[in-house]
Short mmCIF file of C-alpha atoms in Angstrom, two decimals:
data_model
loop_
_atom_site.label_atom_id
_atom_site.label_comp_id
_atom_site.label_asym_id
_atom_site.label_seq_id
_atom_site.Cartn_x
_atom_site.Cartn_y
_atom_site.Cartn_z
CA MET A 1 0.15 20.83 0.60
CA SER A 2 -1.73 22.64 -2.15
CA GLY A 3 -2.87 21.67 -5.61
CA TRP A 4 -5.20 18.78 -4.87
CA SER A 5 -8.51 20.40 -5.78
CA GLY A 6 -10.01 18.61 -8.76
CA ARG A 7 -7.56 15.72 -8.72
CA VAL A 8 -8.80 12.15 -8.44
CA VAL A 9 -6.94 9.51 -6.44
CA ALA A 10 -7.86 5.86 -5.94
CA VAL A 11 -6.83 4.14 -2.70
CA THR A 12 -7.00 0.37 -2.33
CA GLY A 13 -7.30 -1.10 1.13
CA GLY A 14 -8.73 2.28 2.04
CA LEU A 15 -11.09 1.41 4.88
CA SER A 16 -8.46 0.92 7.57
CA GLY A 17 -4.87 1.52 8.55
CA MET A 18 -2.51 3.30 6.19
CA GLY A 19 -5.00 3.34 3.35
CA ARG A 20 -7.67 5.05 5.41
CA ALA A 21 -5.22 7.59 6.82
CA THR A 22 -4.13 8.44 3.27
CA ALA A 23 -7.68 8.69 1.95
CA GLU A 24 -8.65 11.00 4.84
CA LEU A 25 -5.59 13.18 4.32
CA LEU A 26 -6.27 13.48 0.59
CA ARG A 27 -9.90 14.42 1.20
CA GLY A 28 -8.73 17.02 3.70
CA GLU A 29 -6.44 18.48 1.03
CA GLY A 30 -9.36 18.74 -1.39
CA ALA A 31 -8.76 15.72 -3.63
CA GLU A 32 -11.54 13.53 -4.96
CA VAL A 33 -10.98 10.05 -3.54
CA ALA A 34 -12.18 6.62 -4.59
CA VAL A 35 -11.76 4.04 -1.82
CA ILE A 36 -11.51 0.43 -2.97
CA ASP A 37 -11.71 -2.23 -0.26
CA ARG A 38 -12.91 -5.81 -0.12
CA SER A 39 -14.88 -5.01 3.02
CA ARG A 40 -18.20 -3.22 2.75
CA PRO A 41 -18.18 0.22 4.40
CA SER A 42 -20.66 0.90 7.18
CA ASN A 43 -23.66 3.07 6.39
CA ASP A 44 -22.28 5.90 8.53
CA ASP A 45 -18.68 5.71 7.33
CA ALA A 46 -17.01 9.10 7.72
CA LEU A 47 -15.12 8.80 4.45
CA ALA A 48 -18.34 8.21 2.54
CA ALA A 49 -19.91 11.15 4.36
CA SER A 50 -16.98 13.32 3.24
CA GLY A 51 -17.84 12.61 -0.39
CA ALA A 52 -15.41 9.80 -1.15
CA LEU A 53 -16.56 7.19 -3.65
CA MET A 54 -16.77 3.88 -1.82
CA LEU A 55 -16.22 0.74 -3.92
CA GLN A 56 -16.21 -2.86 -2.72
CA ALA A 57 -13.78 -5.06 -4.66
CA ASP A 58 -11.15 -7.73 -4.08
CA VAL A 59 -7.89 -6.57 -5.67
CA SER A 60 -6.99 -10.14 -6.62
CA ASP A 61 -10.14 -10.46 -8.77
CA GLU A 62 -9.55 -9.06 -12.25
CA ALA A 63 -13.24 -8.58 -13.06
CA GLN A 64 -14.00 -6.81 -9.79
CA ILE A 65 -11.07 -4.43 -10.24
CA ALA A 66 -12.07 -3.64 -13.82
CA GLU A 67 -15.58 -2.87 -12.58
CA ALA A 68 -14.27 -0.65 -9.77
CA PHE A 69 -12.15 1.42 -12.12
CA ALA A 70 -15.05 1.70 -14.55
CA ALA A 71 -17.05 3.18 -11.69
CA ILE A 72 -14.27 5.73 -11.13
CA ASP A 73 -14.43 6.59 -14.83
CA SER A 74 -18.18 7.03 -14.61
CA ARG A 75 -18.07 9.24 -11.51
CA PHE A 76 -15.00 11.39 -12.25
CA GLY A 77 -13.95 10.82 -15.85
CA ARG A 78 -10.25 10.84 -14.98
CA LEU A 79 -7.61 9.41 -12.64
CA ASN A 80 -4.61 11.39 -11.42
CA GLY A 81 -3.24 9.20 -8.66
CA LEU A 82 -3.28 5.72 -7.16
CA PHE A 83 -2.21 4.42 -3.76
CA SER A 84 -2.02 0.65 -4.27
CA ASN A 85 -2.08 -0.35 -0.64
CA ALA A 86 -4.31 -3.42 -0.22
CA GLY A 87 -2.47 -6.39 1.22
CA ILE A 88 -2.69 -9.26 3.65
CA ALA A 89 -0.45 -11.11 6.08
CA ARG A 90 -1.16 -14.68 7.10
CA PRO A 91 0.50 -17.20 9.40
CA GLU A 92 2.96 -19.07 7.22
CA ALA A 93 5.54 -21.80 7.80
CA LEU A 94 9.15 -22.49 7.01
CA VAL A 95 9.46 -23.07 3.29
CA HIS A 96 9.78 -26.86 3.52
CA GLU A 97 6.44 -26.98 5.35
CA GLU A 98 4.49 -24.22 3.58
CA THR A 99 1.56 -25.30 1.44
CA LEU A 100 0.85 -24.03 -2.03
CA ALA A 101 -2.47 -22.67 -0.77
CA GLN A 102 -0.71 -20.58 1.91
CA TRP A 103 1.69 -19.22 -0.68
CA GLN A 104 -0.93 -18.43 -3.31
CA GLU A 105 -3.33 -16.66 -0.96
CA VAL A 106 -0.74 -14.03 -0.05
CA ILE A 107 0.78 -13.71 -3.53
CA SER A 108 -2.64 -13.32 -5.18
CA VAL A 109 -3.56 -10.32 -3.03
CA ASN A 110 -0.22 -8.63 -2.40
CA LEU A 111 1.47 -9.09 -5.78
CA THR A 112 -1.20 -9.98 -8.34
CA GLY A 113 -3.54 -7.44 -6.75
CA THR A 114 -0.88 -4.75 -7.06
CA PHE A 115 -0.33 -5.66 -10.71
CA LEU A 116 -4.04 -5.49 -11.50
CA VAL A 117 -4.68 -2.08 -9.95
CA VAL A 118 -1.45 -0.60 -11.32
CA ARG A 119 -2.36 -1.85 -14.79
CA GLU A 120 -5.80 -0.22 -14.63
CA ALA A 121 -4.31 3.04 -13.36
CA VAL A 122 -1.52 3.16 -15.95
CA ARG A 123 -3.99 2.63 -18.79
CA ARG A 124 -5.93 5.69 -17.69
CA MET A 125 -2.89 7.81 -16.90
CA VAL A 126 -1.30 7.18 -20.30
CA ALA A 127 -4.57 8.17 -21.98
CA GLY A 128 -4.97 11.18 -19.70
CA GLY A 129 -1.47 12.62 -19.99
CA GLY A 130 0.22 11.29 -16.87
CA GLY A 131 -0.25 10.60 -13.18
CA ALA A 132 1.42 9.27 -10.04
CA ILE A 133 1.28 5.89 -8.32
CA VAL A 134 2.51 4.72 -4.92
CA CYS A 135 2.59 1.02 -4.01
CA THR A 136 2.87 -0.36 -0.51
CA SER A 137 5.95 -2.50 -0.16
CA SER A 138 7.52 -3.28 3.21
CA ALA A 139 10.83 -3.18 5.03
CA MET A 140 10.63 -6.92 4.43
CA GLY A 141 10.95 -6.29 0.71
CA THR A 142 14.70 -5.99 1.27
CA LEU A 143 15.15 -7.61 4.69
CA ALA A 144 14.05 -10.89 6.25
CA ILE A 145 12.99 -11.78 9.77
CA PRO A 146 13.06 -15.33 11.15
CA GLY A 147 9.89 -17.37 11.02
CA GLY A 148 9.14 -18.28 7.43
CA THR A 149 7.11 -15.36 6.10
CA ASN A 150 8.00 -16.60 2.63
CA ALA A 151 5.09 -15.39 0.53
CA TYR A 152 4.80 -12.05 2.30
CA THR A 153 8.50 -11.27 1.96
CA ALA A 154 8.59 -12.45 -1.66
CA SER A 155 5.52 -10.41 -2.58
CA LYS A 156 6.99 -7.21 -1.19
CA GLY A 157 10.36 -7.73 -2.89
CA ALA A 158 8.51 -8.34 -6.15
CA ILE A 159 6.53 -5.11 -5.71
CA ASN A 160 9.83 -3.22 -5.52
CA ALA A 161 10.92 -4.82 -8.79
CA LEU A 162 7.59 -4.11 -10.47
CA VAL A 163 7.82 -0.45 -9.44
CA ARG A 164 11.27 -0.14 -11.03
CA GLN A 165 10.07 -1.71 -14.26
CA VAL A 166 6.92 0.37 -14.60
CA ALA A 167 8.85 3.54 -13.72
CA VAL A 168 11.29 2.99 -16.58
CA ASP A 169 8.65 1.91 -19.09
CA TYR A 170 6.29 4.84 -18.53
CA ALA A 171 8.50 7.76 -17.52
CA ARG A 172 8.26 9.36 -20.97
CA GLN A 173 4.46 9.28 -20.69
CA ASP A 174 4.72 11.29 -17.47
CA VAL A 175 3.57 8.40 -15.28
CA ARG A 176 5.53 8.25 -12.03
CA ILE A 177 5.52 5.24 -9.72
CA ASN A 178 7.24 4.72 -6.38
CA ALA A 179 6.96 2.39 -3.41
CA ILE A 180 6.65 3.09 0.28
CA ALA A 181 8.29 0.55 2.60
CA PRO A 182 6.74 0.80 6.07
CA GLY A 183 8.35 -0.70 9.10
CA ALA A 184 6.32 -1.39 12.24
CA ILE A 185 3.14 0.67 11.85
CA ASP A 186 0.24 0.44 14.31
CA THR A 187 -2.46 -0.93 12.00
CA PRO A 188 -4.73 -4.00 12.10
CA LEU A 189 -2.41 -5.73 9.60
CA MET A 190 0.56 -5.21 11.90
CA TRP A 191 -1.03 -7.47 14.49
CA ALA A 192 -2.72 -9.92 12.11
CA THR A 193 -0.33 -12.77 12.88
CA THR A 194 0.39 -11.87 16.52
CA PRO A 195 -1.47 -13.70 19.32
CA PRO A 196 -3.50 -11.12 21.27
CA ASN A 197 -1.71 -11.92 24.54
CA GLU A 198 1.66 -11.04 22.92
CA VAL A 199 0.74 -7.68 21.41
CA GLU A 200 1.79 -5.47 24.34
CA GLN A 201 5.13 -7.23 24.72
CA MET A 202 5.76 -6.76 21.02
CA ARG A 203 4.95 -3.07 21.31
CA THR A 204 7.54 -2.77 24.07
CA THR A 205 10.10 -4.59 21.95
CA ILE A 206 9.43 -2.37 18.94
CA ASP A 207 9.76 0.79 21.03
CA SER A 208 13.13 -0.40 22.34
CA GLU A 209 14.55 -1.51 18.98
CA VAL A 210 13.37 1.16 16.53
CA PRO A 211 15.96 3.97 16.48
CA LEU A 212 13.26 6.67 16.79
CA GLY A 213 11.96 4.81 19.85
CA LYS A 214 8.35 4.21 18.89
CA ILE A 215 6.00 2.34 16.61
CA GLY A 216 4.83 4.27 13.55
CA ARG A 217 1.38 5.75 12.99
CA PRO A 218 -0.74 5.32 9.85
CA LEU A 219 -0.47 9.09 9.39
CA ASP A 220 3.31 8.78 9.12
CA ILE A 221 2.79 6.67 6.00
CA ALA A 222 -0.01 8.86 4.68
CA ASN A 223 2.18 11.96 4.82
CA ALA A 224 4.87 10.24 2.75
CA VAL A 225 2.39 8.82 0.25
CA VAL A 226 0.64 12.15 -0.33
CA TRP A 227 4.01 13.81 -0.93
CA LEU A 228 5.00 11.15 -3.47
CA LEU A 229 1.68 11.57 -5.26
CA SER A 230 2.03 15.35 -5.35
CA ASP A 231 3.80 17.70 -7.76
CA ALA A 232 6.39 18.30 -5.04
CA ALA A 233 7.80 14.88 -5.97
CA ALA A 234 7.66 15.52 -9.72
CA TYR A 235 11.25 14.32 -10.27
CA VAL A 236 10.90 11.15 -8.20
CA THR A 237 10.12 7.80 -9.84
CA GLY A 238 11.26 4.20 -9.45
CA ALA A 239 12.23 4.72 -5.81
CA VAL A 240 11.48 2.79 -2.62
CA TYR A 241 11.09 4.99 0.45
CA HIS A 242 11.62 3.39 3.86
CA VAL A 243 9.36 4.91 6.51
CA ASP A 244 10.37 2.77 9.46
CA GLY A 245 11.78 4.97 12.20
CA GLY A 246 15.30 4.10 11.09
CA ALA A 247 14.90 0.34 11.57
CA SER A 248 16.33 -0.59 8.17
CA ALA A 249 19.35 1.67 8.77
CA ARG A 250 20.35 -0.16 11.94
CA MET A 251 22.76 -3.09 11.77
CA ILE A 252 21.53 -6.13 13.66
CA LEU A 253 24.96 -6.77 15.18
CA SER A 254 26.04 -4.57 18.05
CA VAL A 255 29.77 -5.27 17.56
#
């Protein structure tokens, strides 16, 4: 995919999983990349060695995010794209047992964090004549699985709604925004709430239930994100793309 030379893209949650795969793909295409992650990169991080700007910030902290985007301004002087990908999953409970603290921890990162980084990006894109944003939603933004993942499911459904609203409000300023809705993707977050002794059995279950017959790779998401950020998707905004091996297309009932 051509046309990335000289363009600047910020990636939150960019040190691992889907965010890292996207940042690496963008750098390989010639884009300037700013990686924002709450973890501190190692001194020999390959992304940093490739020339990416590495910024440590918690997306749920307004001051830290403002500072990170100011650093992008200082380094590059512009922003053409954003992959708002940072998110967390935590063990939750059925809604009648869930604590406010459990709820707020997930909502503050997944939803408020998305709002904060999208707001910073839109401000710059309006001033700079346009840009493209992709937010990480989830198949669980439109579907539910048993087990009380209340805050996670709610946060992803709300991201879909936020994407629609921002798309309509800023289309005439040439700011596009879409969401990617991954299914089962082999990342650290995928296994965050799974006991280690159950991981292999879950892999087997996923491979048997996903129509394409396998768990997804971070690169599968990165390819979709980079397309949505590119000029090839210039007429696409306000959409939610399911990249889930066909899982959301399959009816749960077999009769």
